[in-house]
């Protein structure tokens, strides 16, 4: 158990809909990262938040957004969903925003868009 | 542009023997390297890491070697056990100015046969 929690575990929705994925980091970690794992793309970095502020952005679509709340949990919002958004979405956390720290991953949310 | 590559999609070894997983990278700004293990339906689990100022790091049965001039790293598992069967991901992170996002390889499926 990494200490990172993600809900829900599975999500099935239709094209055009909007969903919210939730992540709680390990106790004491201030940085939260979101990654997407799809069949043909591997694990891809989406976005990072540190202590409530956006810190780094990857190839995140404009239809996707995220935020980190004062209690440090984070939410990833996916809107106008397309079939290609079906993937595993992982959240990870680390103590700080940079430097040589390993990231600890949650169990993931499997999103299926039909 | 695949900055981290794991050229072997799969590796099969006998229990008790050595497993060697390889990883190559192209980005000279990477200065921290990590290995993760992943079981199906779970998030990646951190195994071991190495900073670019070192060329070797050991933790129990796991040793990571870094050859900066060749931009190559490898993970050695000795002795291999059936419970080691999983997908292994190599990951890298860059300088402080880019945050600590991880760039992952495609993964290698390790199978340890009893």
Short mmCIF file of C-alpha atoms in Angstrom, two decimals, chain A:
data_model
loop_
_atom_site.label_atom_id
_atom_site.label_comp_id
_atom_site.label_asym_id
_atom_site.label_seq_id
_atom_site.Cartn_x
_atom_site.Cartn_y
_atom_site.Cartn_z
CA UNK A 1 0.00 0.00 0.00
CA UNK A 2 1.65 3.22 -1.21
CA UNK A 3 -0.53 5.48 0.93
CA UNK A 4 -1.95 7.20 -2.16
CA UNK A 5 -5.68 6.68 -2.61
CA UNK A 6 -7.74 7.12 -5.75
CA UNK A 7 -11.47 6.99 -6.33
CA UNK A 8 -13.35 5.61 -8.09
CA UNK A 9 -11.55 2.43 -9.10
CA UNK A 10 -13.65 2.00 -12.24
CA UNK A 11 -15.72 4.46 -14.23
CA UNK A 12 -17.85 3.74 -17.28
CA UNK A 13 -19.41 6.66 -19.08
CA UNK A 14 -20.59 7.77 -22.51
CA UNK A 15 -18.97 10.01 -25.07
CA UNK A 16 -19.54 13.70 -24.46
CA UNK A 17 -19.87 13.29 -20.71
CA UNK A 18 -17.76 14.79 -17.93
CA UNK A 19 -16.13 12.91 -15.05
CA UNK A 20 -14.06 13.76 -11.99
CA UNK A 21 -11.28 11.55 -10.65
CA UNK A 22 -10.10 12.05 -7.09
CA UNK A 23 -6.71 11.51 -5.47
CA UNK A 24 -5.44 11.81 -1.90
CA UNK A 25 -1.64 11.95 -1.58
CA UNK A 26 0.49 10.24 1.05
CA UNK A 27 0.51 11.94 4.41
CA UNK A 28 3.02 14.80 4.31
CA UNK A 29 3.43 14.88 0.53
CA UNK A 30 2.77 18.28 -1.04
CA UNK A 31 3.15 17.35 -4.72
CA UNK A 32 0.53 15.50 -6.72
CA UNK A 33 1.06 14.23 -10.26
CA UNK A 34 -1.43 12.83 -12.76
CA UNK A 35 -0.46 10.26 -15.39
CA UNK A 36 -2.42 8.54 -18.13
CA UNK A 37 -1.71 5.00 -19.28
CA UNK A 38 -3.35 4.05 -22.53
CA UNK A 39 -2.70 0.95 -24.61
CA UNK A 40 -0.72 2.67 -27.33
CA UNK A 41 0.94 5.48 -25.36
CA UNK A 42 2.35 3.94 -22.20
CA UNK A 43 2.50 6.05 -19.03
CA UNK A 44 2.29 9.75 -19.93
CA UNK A 45 2.64 12.69 -17.55
CA UNK A 46 -0.35 15.02 -17.56
CA UNK A 47 0.05 17.63 -14.85
CA UNK A 48 1.65 18.38 -11.48
CA UNK A 49 0.42 20.42 -8.54
CA UNK A 50 2.47 21.51 -5.56
CA UNK A 51 0.80 22.84 -2.44
CA UNK A 52 -2.23 24.03 -4.39
CA UNK A 53 -0.38 25.58 -7.32
CA UNK A 54 0.10 24.16 -10.81
CA UNK A 55 3.78 23.36 -11.17
CA UNK A 56 4.26 21.56 -14.48
CA UNK A 57 2.15 20.57 -17.45
CA UNK A 58 2.61 17.71 -19.89
CA UNK A 59 0.58 16.87 -22.97
CA UNK A 60 -2.71 17.43 -21.21
CA UNK A 61 -5.68 18.09 -23.45
CA UNK A 62 -7.59 21.36 -23.10
CA UNK A 63 -10.69 19.29 -22.25
CA UNK A 64 -8.86 18.09 -19.12
CA UNK A 65 -8.23 20.18 -16.04
CA UNK A 66 -7.05 19.58 -12.51
CA UNK A 67 -6.81 21.30 -9.19
CA UNK A 68 -5.35 20.69 -5.75
CA UNK A 69 -7.33 21.72 -2.71
CA UNK A 70 -6.14 23.17 0.64
CA UNK A 71 -6.27 19.69 2.21
CA UNK A 72 -3.90 18.63 -0.63
CA UNK A 73 -6.26 16.20 -2.31
CA UNK A 74 -6.48 16.63 -6.07
CA UNK A 75 -9.14 16.19 -8.70
CA UNK A 76 -8.74 15.58 -12.41
CA UNK A 77 -11.70 16.71 -14.49
CA UNK A 78 -12.22 15.20 -17.93
CA UNK A 79 -14.91 16.72 -20.13
CA UNK A 80 -16.41 16.17 -23.59
CA UNK A 81 -15.15 12.63 -23.32
CA UNK A 82 -14.11 10.74 -26.43
CA UNK A 83 -13.55 7.03 -26.98
CA UNK A 84 -9.81 7.67 -27.05
CA UNK A 85 -9.88 8.95 -23.47
CA UNK A 86 -10.42 5.40 -22.25
CA UNK A 87 -7.34 4.65 -20.18
CA UNK A 88 -5.95 4.09 -16.72
CA UNK A 89 -5.40 7.32 -14.83
CA UNK A 90 -2.83 7.27 -12.05
CA UNK A 91 -2.12 9.78 -9.37
CA UNK A 92 1.26 9.93 -7.66
CA UNK A 93 2.66 12.00 -4.83
CA UNK A 94 6.05 13.11 -3.52
CA UNK A 95 7.24 15.32 -0.68
CA UNK A 96 8.26 18.31 -2.76
CA UNK A 97 8.04 19.77 -6.25
CA UNK A 98 11.44 18.91 -7.63
CA UNK A 99 14.66 17.16 -6.83
CA UNK A 100 15.52 13.54 -6.43
CA UNK A 101 12.44 12.09 -4.84
CA UNK A 102 10.62 8.99 -5.86
CA UNK A 103 6.94 9.25 -6.62
CA UNK A 104 4.45 6.89 -5.03
CA UNK A 105 1.50 5.83 -7.14
CA UNK A 106 -2.09 5.14 -6.31
CA UNK A 107 -3.99 2.10 -7.62
CA UNK A 108 -5.45 4.05 -10.54
CA UNK A 109 -8.88 4.74 -11.98
CA UNK A 110 -9.87 2.76 -15.06
CA UNK A 111 -11.99 4.97 -17.30
CA UNK A 112 -14.04 3.38 -20.06
CA UNK A 113 -15.80 5.68 -22.50
CA UNK A 114 -18.49 3.97 -24.58
#
